XYZ file of C-alpha atoms in Angstrom:
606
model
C 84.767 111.136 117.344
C 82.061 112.148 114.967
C 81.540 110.395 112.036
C 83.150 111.445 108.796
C 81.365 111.497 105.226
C 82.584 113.593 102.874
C 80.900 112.114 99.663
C 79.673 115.493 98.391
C 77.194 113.958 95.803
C 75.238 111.861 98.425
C 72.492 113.514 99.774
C 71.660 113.883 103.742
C 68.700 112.179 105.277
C 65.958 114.229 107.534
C 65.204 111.684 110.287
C 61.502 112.786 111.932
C 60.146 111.562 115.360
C 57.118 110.368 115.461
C 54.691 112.090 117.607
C 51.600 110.751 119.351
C 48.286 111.768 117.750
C 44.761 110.931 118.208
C 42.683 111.736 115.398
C 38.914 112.245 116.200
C 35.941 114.050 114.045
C 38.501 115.706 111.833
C 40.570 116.883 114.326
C 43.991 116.625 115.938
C 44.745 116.500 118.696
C 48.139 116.094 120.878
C 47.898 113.613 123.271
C 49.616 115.100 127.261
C 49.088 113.374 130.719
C 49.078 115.270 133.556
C 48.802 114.963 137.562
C 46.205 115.577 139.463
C 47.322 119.289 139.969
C 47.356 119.684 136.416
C 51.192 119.555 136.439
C 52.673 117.501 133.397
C 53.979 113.834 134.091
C 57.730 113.139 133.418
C 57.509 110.300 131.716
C 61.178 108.060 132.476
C 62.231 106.929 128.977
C 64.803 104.446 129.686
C 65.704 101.016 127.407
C 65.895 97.773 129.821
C 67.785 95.769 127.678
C 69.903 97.588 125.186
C 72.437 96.261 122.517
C 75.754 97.015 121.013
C 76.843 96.536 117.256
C 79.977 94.782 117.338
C 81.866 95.196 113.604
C 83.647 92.338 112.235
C 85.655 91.942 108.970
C 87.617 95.254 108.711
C 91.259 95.277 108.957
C 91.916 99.147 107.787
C 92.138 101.134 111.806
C 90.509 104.488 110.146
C 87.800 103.122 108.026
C 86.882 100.874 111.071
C 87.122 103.937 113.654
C 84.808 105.639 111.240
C 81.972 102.970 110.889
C 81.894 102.592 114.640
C 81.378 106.519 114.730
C 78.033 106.257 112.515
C 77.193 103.205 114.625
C 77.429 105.154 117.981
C 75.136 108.028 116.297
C 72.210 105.630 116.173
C 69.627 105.841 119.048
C 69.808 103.734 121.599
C 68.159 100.042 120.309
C 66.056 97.683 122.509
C 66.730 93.672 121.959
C 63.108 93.389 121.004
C 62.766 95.865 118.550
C 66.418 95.544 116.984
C 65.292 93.584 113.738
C 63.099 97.313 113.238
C 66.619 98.904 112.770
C 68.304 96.485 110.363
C 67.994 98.997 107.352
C 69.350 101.953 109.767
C 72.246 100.199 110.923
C 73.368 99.242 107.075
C 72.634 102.561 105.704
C 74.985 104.272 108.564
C 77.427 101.305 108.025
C 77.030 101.605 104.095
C 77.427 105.842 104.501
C 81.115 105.357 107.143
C 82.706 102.887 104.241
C 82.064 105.212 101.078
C 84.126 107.870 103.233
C 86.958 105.454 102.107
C 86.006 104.654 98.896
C 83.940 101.690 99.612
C 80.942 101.704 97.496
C 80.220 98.023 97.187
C 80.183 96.413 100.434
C 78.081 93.378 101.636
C 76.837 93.791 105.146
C 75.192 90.920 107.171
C 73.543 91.523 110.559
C 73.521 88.390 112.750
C 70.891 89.605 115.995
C 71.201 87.801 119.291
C 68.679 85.097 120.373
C 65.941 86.430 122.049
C 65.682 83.305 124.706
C 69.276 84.220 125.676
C 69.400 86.621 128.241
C 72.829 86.934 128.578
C 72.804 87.870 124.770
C 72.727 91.563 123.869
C 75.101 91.637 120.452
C 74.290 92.564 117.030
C 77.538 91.196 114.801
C 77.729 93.251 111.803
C 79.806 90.960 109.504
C 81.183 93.354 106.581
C 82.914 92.399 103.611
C 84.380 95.993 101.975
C 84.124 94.531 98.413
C 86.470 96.525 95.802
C 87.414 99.629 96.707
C 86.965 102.646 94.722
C 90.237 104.644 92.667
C 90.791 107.808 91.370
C 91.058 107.694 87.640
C 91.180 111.386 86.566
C 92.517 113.954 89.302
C 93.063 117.495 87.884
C 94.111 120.275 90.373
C 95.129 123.598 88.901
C 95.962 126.788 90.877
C 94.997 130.130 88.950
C 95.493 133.751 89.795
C 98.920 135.741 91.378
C 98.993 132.342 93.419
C 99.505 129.905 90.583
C 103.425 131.246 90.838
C 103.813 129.827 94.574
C 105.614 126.670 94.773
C 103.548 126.269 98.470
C 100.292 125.687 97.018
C 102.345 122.739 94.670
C 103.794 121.339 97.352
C 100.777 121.046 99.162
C 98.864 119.215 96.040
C 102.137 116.548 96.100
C 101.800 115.632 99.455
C 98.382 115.029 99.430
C 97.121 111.771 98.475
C 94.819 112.855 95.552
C 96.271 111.414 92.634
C 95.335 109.329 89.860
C 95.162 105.411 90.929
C 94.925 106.287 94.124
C 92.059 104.958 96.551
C 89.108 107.546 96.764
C 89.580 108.914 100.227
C 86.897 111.776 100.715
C 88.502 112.683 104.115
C 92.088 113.268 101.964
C 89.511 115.348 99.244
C 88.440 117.950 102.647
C 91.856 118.078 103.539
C 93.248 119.188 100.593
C 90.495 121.480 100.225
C 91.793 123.034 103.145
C 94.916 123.317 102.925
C 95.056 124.903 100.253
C 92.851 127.527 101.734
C 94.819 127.779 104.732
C 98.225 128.166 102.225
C 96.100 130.679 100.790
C 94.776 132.952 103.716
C 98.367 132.776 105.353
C 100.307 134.530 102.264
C 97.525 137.063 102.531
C 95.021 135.551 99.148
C 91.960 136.269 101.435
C 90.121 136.350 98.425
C 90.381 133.060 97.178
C 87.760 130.605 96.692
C 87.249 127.208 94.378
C 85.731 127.659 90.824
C 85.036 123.903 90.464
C 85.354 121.399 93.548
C 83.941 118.360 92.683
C 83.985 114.527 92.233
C 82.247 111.847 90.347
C 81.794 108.539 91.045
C 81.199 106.177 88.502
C 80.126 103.288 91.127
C 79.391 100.415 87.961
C 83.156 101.153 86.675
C 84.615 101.403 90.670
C 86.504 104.821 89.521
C 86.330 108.871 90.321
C 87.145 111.837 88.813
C 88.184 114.524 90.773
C 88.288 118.475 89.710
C 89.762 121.214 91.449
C 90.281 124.776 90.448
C 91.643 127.149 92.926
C 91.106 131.132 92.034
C 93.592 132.750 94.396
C 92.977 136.424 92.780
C 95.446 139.170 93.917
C 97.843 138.598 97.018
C 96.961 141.697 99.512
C 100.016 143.480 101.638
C 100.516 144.704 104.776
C 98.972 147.990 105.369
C 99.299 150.827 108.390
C 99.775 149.784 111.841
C 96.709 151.291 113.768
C 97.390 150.883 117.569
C 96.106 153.275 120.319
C 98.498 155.914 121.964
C 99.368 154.044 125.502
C 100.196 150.531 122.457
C 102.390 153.631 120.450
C 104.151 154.515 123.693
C 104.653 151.173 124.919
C 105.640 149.595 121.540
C 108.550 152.207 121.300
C 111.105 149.692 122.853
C 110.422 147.212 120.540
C 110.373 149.247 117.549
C 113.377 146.983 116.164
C 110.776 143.797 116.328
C 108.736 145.214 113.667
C 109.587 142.961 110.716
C 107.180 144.098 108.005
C 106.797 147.216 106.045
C 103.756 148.903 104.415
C 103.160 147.733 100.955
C 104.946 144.394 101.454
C 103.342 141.045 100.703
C 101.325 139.825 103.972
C 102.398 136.448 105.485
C 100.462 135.299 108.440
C 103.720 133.520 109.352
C 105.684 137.355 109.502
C 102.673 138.171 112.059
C 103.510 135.428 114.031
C 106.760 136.299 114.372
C 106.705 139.428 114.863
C 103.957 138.941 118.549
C 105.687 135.799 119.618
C 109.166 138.660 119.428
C 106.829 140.754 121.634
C 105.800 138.301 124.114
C 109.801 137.563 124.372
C 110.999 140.578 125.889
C 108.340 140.054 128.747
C 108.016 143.872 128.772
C 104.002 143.254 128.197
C 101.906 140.761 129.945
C 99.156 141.071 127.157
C 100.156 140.842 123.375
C 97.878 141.130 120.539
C 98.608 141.320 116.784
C 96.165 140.232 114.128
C 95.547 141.351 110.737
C 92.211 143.268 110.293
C 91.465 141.299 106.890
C 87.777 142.581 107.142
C 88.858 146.016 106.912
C 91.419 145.454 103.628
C 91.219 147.867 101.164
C 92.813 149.069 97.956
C 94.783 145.566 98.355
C 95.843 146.547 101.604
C 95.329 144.895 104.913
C 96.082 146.797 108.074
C 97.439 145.335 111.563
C 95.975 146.206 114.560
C 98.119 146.063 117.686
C 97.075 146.022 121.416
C 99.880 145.687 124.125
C 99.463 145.610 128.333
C 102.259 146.695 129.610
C 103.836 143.828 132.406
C 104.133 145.387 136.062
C 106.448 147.444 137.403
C 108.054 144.947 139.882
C 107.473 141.365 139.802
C 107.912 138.774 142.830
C 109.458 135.487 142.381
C 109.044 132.690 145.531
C 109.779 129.076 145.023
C 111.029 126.412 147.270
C 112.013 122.733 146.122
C 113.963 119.907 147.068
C 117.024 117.286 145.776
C 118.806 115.158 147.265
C 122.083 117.322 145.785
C 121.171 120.486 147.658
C 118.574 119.510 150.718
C 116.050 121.922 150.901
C 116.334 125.007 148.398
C 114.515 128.240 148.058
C 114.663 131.027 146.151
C 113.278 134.683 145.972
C 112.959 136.977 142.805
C 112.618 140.225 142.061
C 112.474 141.525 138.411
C 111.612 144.787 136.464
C 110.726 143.810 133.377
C 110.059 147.731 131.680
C 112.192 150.606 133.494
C 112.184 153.078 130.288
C 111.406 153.598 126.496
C 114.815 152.594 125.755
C 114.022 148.964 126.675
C 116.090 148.459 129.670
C 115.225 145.759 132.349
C 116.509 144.592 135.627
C 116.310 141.065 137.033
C 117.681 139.421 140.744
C 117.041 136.613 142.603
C 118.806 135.096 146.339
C 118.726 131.678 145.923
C 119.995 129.526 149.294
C 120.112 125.649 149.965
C 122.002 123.664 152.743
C 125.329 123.825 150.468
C 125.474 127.118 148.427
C 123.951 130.152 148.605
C 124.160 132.703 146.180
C 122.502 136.347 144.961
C 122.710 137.741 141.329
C 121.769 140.850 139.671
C 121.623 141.834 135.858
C 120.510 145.009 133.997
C 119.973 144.835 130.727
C 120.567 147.115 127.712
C 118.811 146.489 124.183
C 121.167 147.534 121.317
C 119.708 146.575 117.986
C 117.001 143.951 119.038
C 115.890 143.047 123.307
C 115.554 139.457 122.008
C 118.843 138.863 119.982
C 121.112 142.286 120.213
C 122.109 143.425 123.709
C 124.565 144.513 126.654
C 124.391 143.488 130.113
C 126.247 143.845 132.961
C 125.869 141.310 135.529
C 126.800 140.907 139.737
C 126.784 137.766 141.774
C 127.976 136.774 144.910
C 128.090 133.142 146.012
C 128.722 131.696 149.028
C 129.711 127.204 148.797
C 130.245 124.788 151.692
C 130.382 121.390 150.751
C 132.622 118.445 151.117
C 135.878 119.579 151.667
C 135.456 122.782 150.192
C 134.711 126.309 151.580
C 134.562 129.370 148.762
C 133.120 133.078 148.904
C 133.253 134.298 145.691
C 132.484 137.769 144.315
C 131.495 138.502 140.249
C 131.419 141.507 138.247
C 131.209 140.977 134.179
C 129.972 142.736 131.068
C 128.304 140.698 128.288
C 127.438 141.813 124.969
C 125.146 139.490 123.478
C 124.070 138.822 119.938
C 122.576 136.654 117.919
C 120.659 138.356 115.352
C 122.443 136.654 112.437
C 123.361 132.268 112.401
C 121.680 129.771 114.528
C 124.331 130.479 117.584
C 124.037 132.628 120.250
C 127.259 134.377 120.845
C 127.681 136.313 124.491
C 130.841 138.017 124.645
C 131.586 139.149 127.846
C 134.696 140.651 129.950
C 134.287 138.807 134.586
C 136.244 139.855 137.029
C 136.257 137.460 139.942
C 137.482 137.649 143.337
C 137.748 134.054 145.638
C 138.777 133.750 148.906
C 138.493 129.675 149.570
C 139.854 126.758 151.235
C 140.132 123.404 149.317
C 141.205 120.503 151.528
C 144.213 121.460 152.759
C 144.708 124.807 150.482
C 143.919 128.083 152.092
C 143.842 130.673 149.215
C 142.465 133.693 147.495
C 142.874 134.679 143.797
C 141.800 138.031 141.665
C 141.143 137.045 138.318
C 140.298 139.451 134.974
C 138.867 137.131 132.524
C 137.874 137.486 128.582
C 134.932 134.743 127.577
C 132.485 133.434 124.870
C 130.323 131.862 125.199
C 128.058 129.711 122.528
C 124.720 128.421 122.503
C 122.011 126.537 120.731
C 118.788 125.106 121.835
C 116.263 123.479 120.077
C 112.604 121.206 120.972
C 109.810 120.840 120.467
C 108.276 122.770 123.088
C 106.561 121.735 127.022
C 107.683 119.629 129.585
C 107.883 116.544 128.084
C 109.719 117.208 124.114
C 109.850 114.458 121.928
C 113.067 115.828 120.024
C 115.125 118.211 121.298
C 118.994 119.429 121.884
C 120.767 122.249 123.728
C 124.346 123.098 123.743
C 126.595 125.585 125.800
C 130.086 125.771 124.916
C 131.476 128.179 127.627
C 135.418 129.564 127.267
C 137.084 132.056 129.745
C 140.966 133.229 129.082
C 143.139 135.061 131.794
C 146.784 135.846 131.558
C 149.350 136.530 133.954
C 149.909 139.624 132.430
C 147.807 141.749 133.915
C 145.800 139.089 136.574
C 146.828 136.756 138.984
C 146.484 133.205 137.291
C 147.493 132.371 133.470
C 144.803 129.622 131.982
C 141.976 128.841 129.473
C 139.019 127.246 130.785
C 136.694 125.538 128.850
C 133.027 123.930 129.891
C 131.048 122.012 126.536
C 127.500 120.780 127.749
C 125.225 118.584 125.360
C 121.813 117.360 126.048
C 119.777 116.080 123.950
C 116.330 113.839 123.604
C 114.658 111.528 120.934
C 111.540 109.424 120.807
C 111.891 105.571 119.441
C 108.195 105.687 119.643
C 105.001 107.857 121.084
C 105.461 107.434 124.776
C 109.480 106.723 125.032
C 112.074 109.029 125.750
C 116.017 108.136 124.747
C 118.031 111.065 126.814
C 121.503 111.753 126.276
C 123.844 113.698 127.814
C 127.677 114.832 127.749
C 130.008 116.651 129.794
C 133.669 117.763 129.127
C 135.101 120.486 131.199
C 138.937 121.208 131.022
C 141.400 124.246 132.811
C 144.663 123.934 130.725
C 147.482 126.798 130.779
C 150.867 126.820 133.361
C 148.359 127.828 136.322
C 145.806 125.003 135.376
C 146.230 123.959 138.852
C 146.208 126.815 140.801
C 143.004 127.941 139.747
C 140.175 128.652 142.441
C 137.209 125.704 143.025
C 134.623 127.614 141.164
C 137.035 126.291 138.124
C 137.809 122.698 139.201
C 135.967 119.929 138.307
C 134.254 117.093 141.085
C 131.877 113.937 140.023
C 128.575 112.847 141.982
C 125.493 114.051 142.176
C 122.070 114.362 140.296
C 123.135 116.479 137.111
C 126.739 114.672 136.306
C 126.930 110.851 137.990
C 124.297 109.240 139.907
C 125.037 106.726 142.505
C 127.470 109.359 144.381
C 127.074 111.994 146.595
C 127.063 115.453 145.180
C 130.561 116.540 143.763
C 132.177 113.614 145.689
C 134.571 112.350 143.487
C 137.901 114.662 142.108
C 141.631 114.374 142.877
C 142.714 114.086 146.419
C 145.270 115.545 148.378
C 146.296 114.285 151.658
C 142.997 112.102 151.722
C 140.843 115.686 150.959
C 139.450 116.196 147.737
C 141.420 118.755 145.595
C 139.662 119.165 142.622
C 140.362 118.287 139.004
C 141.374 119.516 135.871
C 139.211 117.474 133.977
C 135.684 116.250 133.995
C 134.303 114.014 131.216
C 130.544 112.882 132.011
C 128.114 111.135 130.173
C 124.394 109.722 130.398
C 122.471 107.143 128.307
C 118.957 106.773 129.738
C 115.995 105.062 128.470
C 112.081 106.171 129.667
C 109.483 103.672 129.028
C 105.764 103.483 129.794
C 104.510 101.471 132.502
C 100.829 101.579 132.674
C 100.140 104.862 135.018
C 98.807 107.294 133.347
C 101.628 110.187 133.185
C 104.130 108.020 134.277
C 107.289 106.539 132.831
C 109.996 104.144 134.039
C 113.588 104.993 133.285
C 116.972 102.798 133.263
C 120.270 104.616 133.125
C 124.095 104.367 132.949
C 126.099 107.328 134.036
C 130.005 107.773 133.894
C 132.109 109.877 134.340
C 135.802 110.593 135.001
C 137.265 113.358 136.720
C 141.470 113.648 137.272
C 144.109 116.205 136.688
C 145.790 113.644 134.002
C 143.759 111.430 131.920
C 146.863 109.282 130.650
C 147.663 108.546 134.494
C 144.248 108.057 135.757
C 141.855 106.005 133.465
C 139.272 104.463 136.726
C 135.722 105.782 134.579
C 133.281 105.718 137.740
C 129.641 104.051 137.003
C 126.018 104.763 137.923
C 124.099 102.477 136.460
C 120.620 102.686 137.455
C 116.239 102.429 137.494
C 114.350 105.475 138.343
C 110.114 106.819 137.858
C 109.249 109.793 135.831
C 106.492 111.834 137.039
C 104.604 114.394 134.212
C 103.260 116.540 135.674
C 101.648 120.470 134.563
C 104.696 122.310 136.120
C 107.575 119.948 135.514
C 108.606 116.166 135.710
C 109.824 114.416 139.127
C 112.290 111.970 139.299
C 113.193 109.827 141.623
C 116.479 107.268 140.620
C 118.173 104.663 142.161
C 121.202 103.997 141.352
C 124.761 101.698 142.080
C 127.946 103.742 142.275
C 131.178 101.947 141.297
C 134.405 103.254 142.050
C 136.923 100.672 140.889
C 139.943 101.923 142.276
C 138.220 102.658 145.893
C 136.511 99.315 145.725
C 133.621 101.568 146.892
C 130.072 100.175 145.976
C 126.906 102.316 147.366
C 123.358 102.758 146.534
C 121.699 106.424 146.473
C 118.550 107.576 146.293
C 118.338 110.850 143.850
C 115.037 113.320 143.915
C 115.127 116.147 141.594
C 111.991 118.408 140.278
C 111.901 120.123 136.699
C 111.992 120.036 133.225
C 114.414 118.035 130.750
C 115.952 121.371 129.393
């Protein structure tokens, strides 16, 4: 931390070294030692018995932090020649308080006793005295920018106000906010007429001035980009979201390369506003763009105790043509599923928020008592240009040949869906706030498929911080098939309990309806979690308690047993994702089953 002073009428000392001389018959001369082969000595300038200034009397965290920073820019001071520094040491302590408006403090040095060895503290015992106010705090905002209710807001928020404590660190950083308000709606001309304050130290007040000139707000002017950025930007023509002549907002820039960086078609963005080239109150953008490679490679392998050992292998092409289009698979196989997807991708109005794609997957389950090959075709239109939802309309057909317990089926399915999203944090591995939610829906009719049913999937997870290094995490899970063939439906659409991502304390999807002792699968799934993470003194590390439930039956009125996980677990944080290990109980009251399970799972909260 360096120390802060930001008293702009005190003026800044020139501390010289003194240098060795040796005066003789007029002369000077510097005094050197050297070896025997004329080489210089290196003279070890070390302090054998240093002190520490220890501050007393100051109950304010910031003005304390900020003494201690102007005590740790003092040289290093010896026991013996300590008393030599006692004007130093008030001066810097005197300098750190009137950052805060403290200009009439009494500071007493108490220095250890020199017959003590064990002694090696100067106590500086400080008593602030009356701090300093504000009496007169004018802030006015001239120019084209004196109409912008930003630069207002700013000024309220700030803690420059009349009868307010003098706080020269709150002075800078209004000062600079209000440049920064400035320079982002595009005033890159403005600049303060009068910035000043003046203390009147015998009648403990301040008057504070500032006028800020904003002058004319500049627009945006031509794009200038060089021909393989024209050709490559073609795409994402649609992303441009500013026009020559409009008002420039560093915010609109922002926006318009973190849209870029989006579509992954480039693996090197760069938009900034050429502000020293504005002219005629114009400012033009320049615009550089690498374009990402033809064919990227995906390999990752992980484990959990859900799926055993899991890999996966990727292969993507993020750029095909001008018009945008893409082209993304990956094989993913583990110990219970394995599956392979494709999806090409078709930009409409935006590549971001406005597009078609048509998607292929096959998947291949064996788990538990079920055994499923299941092949997808569907076509999605997705958009989500206009409200905070993401709508993906889409149109599956599905083919499943399975056996479930003692079924032994196959079904052909044409399905209409919708499904809605939202998602919001606060960014990284480990958000403070943050909430997703998927609310999937999927229609056939026996009309022209096999099966007649509406099935519906709502997921909600969300995350909020009681305090700095605490996480509250909440989840909840309601799945339901409803319709005459709500019961005939394939396992890819019935619900089971257990496992990692729905009830801890079971084995994965081990819980459902039975049938002749096999598990049948349900029509309903409601799941929730309430878990707490909590420091525990390792440095990226939490502790976690939990409660999971959930309950999963073809008839809620009939069956009401709610299974339980309650449980402890560690939180790992770690660059690429978190790792959690859990314990928990499972309780299945109408089994009288009681187990412990040990869950491992690798990755991010959302």
């Amino acid at each position: 931390m360096y120390p802060q002073n930001k008293h702009n009428i005190l003026k800044n000392k020139v501390k010289l070294k003194p240098k060795v001389l040796v005066v003789l018959m007029g002369m000077v001369l510097f005094t050197t030692s050297c070896s025997s082969d004329n080489k210089p000595i290196k003279v070890k300038n070390t302090i054998d018995d240093p002190v520490k200034v220890t501050v007393k009397g100051i109950n304010k965290d910031v003005v304390l932090n900020n003494v201690n920073a102007y005590i740790a820019s003092l040289p290093t001071i010896s026991k013996k020649r300590a008393r030599l520094y006692d004007r130093e040491i008030k001066e810097n302590i005197q300098t750190a308080l009137h950052a805060y408006g403290y200009y009439h403090p009494s500071v007493k040095l108490t220095y250890p006793k020199a017959d003590d060895k064990l002694a090696n503290e100067v106590v500086a015992d400080i008593d602030v005295g009356k701090p300093l106010y504000i009496r007169n705090a004018q802030i006015d905002i001239i120019g084209q920018g004196s109409d912008y209710q930003a630069f207002y807001d700013i000024i309220k928020a700030s803690n420059i106000k009349s009868y307010k404590l003098l706080d020269h660190g709150a002075y800078k950083e209004l000062k600079e906010d209000l440049l920064n308000k400035a320079i982002e709606l595009g005033f890159f001309d403005a600049s303060f007429s009068v910035a000043r304050i003046l203390v009147y130290q015998e009648q403990n007040a301040a008057d504070i001035t500032l006028l800020l000139d904003t002058k004319k707000r500049y627009h945006f002017g031509q794009i200038i980009a060089d021909d393989e950025t024209k050709n490559l930007l073609k795409p994402s023509n649609s992303l441009i979201n500013f026009t020559e002549g409009q008002d420039f907002s560093s915010k609109t820039l922002e926006k318009f390369s973190s849209s870029l960086s989006l579509t992954k078609f480039y693996k090197a963005v760069d938009v900034r506003a050429l502000v020293e080239d504005r002219k005629d109150n114009k400012v033009p953008v320049k615009v550089n763009l690498a374009r990402n490679s033809n064919n990227l490679f995906r390999v990752g392998l992980g484990y959990s105790t859900d799926e055993q050992i899991r890999g996966i292998l990727g292969w993507d092409k993020p750029l095909i043509n001008e018009s945008g289009h893409s082209f993304n698979s990956y094989l993913r196989v583990s110990s219970v599923k394995q599956d392979a997807q494709a999806i090409y991708k078709i930009p409409h109005k935006n590549p971001n928020l406005d597009y078609f794609y048509i998607k292929a997957a096959q998947i291949h389950t064996d788990y538990n008592d079920t055994l499923s090959d299941l092949s997808h075709g569907s076509f999605h239109y997705v958009a989500n240009m206009l409200g905070k939802w993401r709508r993906d309309y889409y149109l599956a057909a599905e083919y499943e040949d399975y056996t479930q317990g003692v079924e032994d089926d196959f079904t052909t399915n044409l399905m209409l869906g919708l499904q809605l999203s939202r998602r919001s944090t606060t960014g990284g591995m480990d958000p403070k706030t943050g909430y997703s939610i998927t609310f999937d829906n999927k229609f056939a009719t026996a009309a022209i498929t096999d099966l007649n049913f509406w099935h519906s999937q709502l997921d909600i997870r969300g995350v909020l911080s009681p305090s700095e290094n605490t996480r509250f995490i909440y989840k909840l899970y309601q799945g339901a098939t409803i319709g005459s063939d709500a019961l005939n439906v394939p396992p890819s659409m019935r619900f089971f309990a257990g496992g990692e991502k729905t009830l801890r304390g079971f084995s994965y999807k081990d819980k459902a309806p039975l049938k002749d002792r096999k598990l049948k699968g349900g029509r309903y799934l409601t799941a929730t979690t309430a878990e707490l993470n909590f420091p525990i003194g390792i440095t990226n590390a939490r502790g976690a308690v939990f409660l999971d439930s959930a309950i999963c039956t073809d008839d809620y009125k009939k069956d009401r047993n709610i299974l339980l996980g309650p449980g402890i677990g560690f939180r790992y944080l770690s660059d690429y994702g978190i790792f959690k290990l859990d314990i928990a109980y499972g309780i299945d009251h109408d089994e009288d089953d009681r187990q412990i399970k040990l869950h491992l799972s690798f990755g991010p909260e959302f």
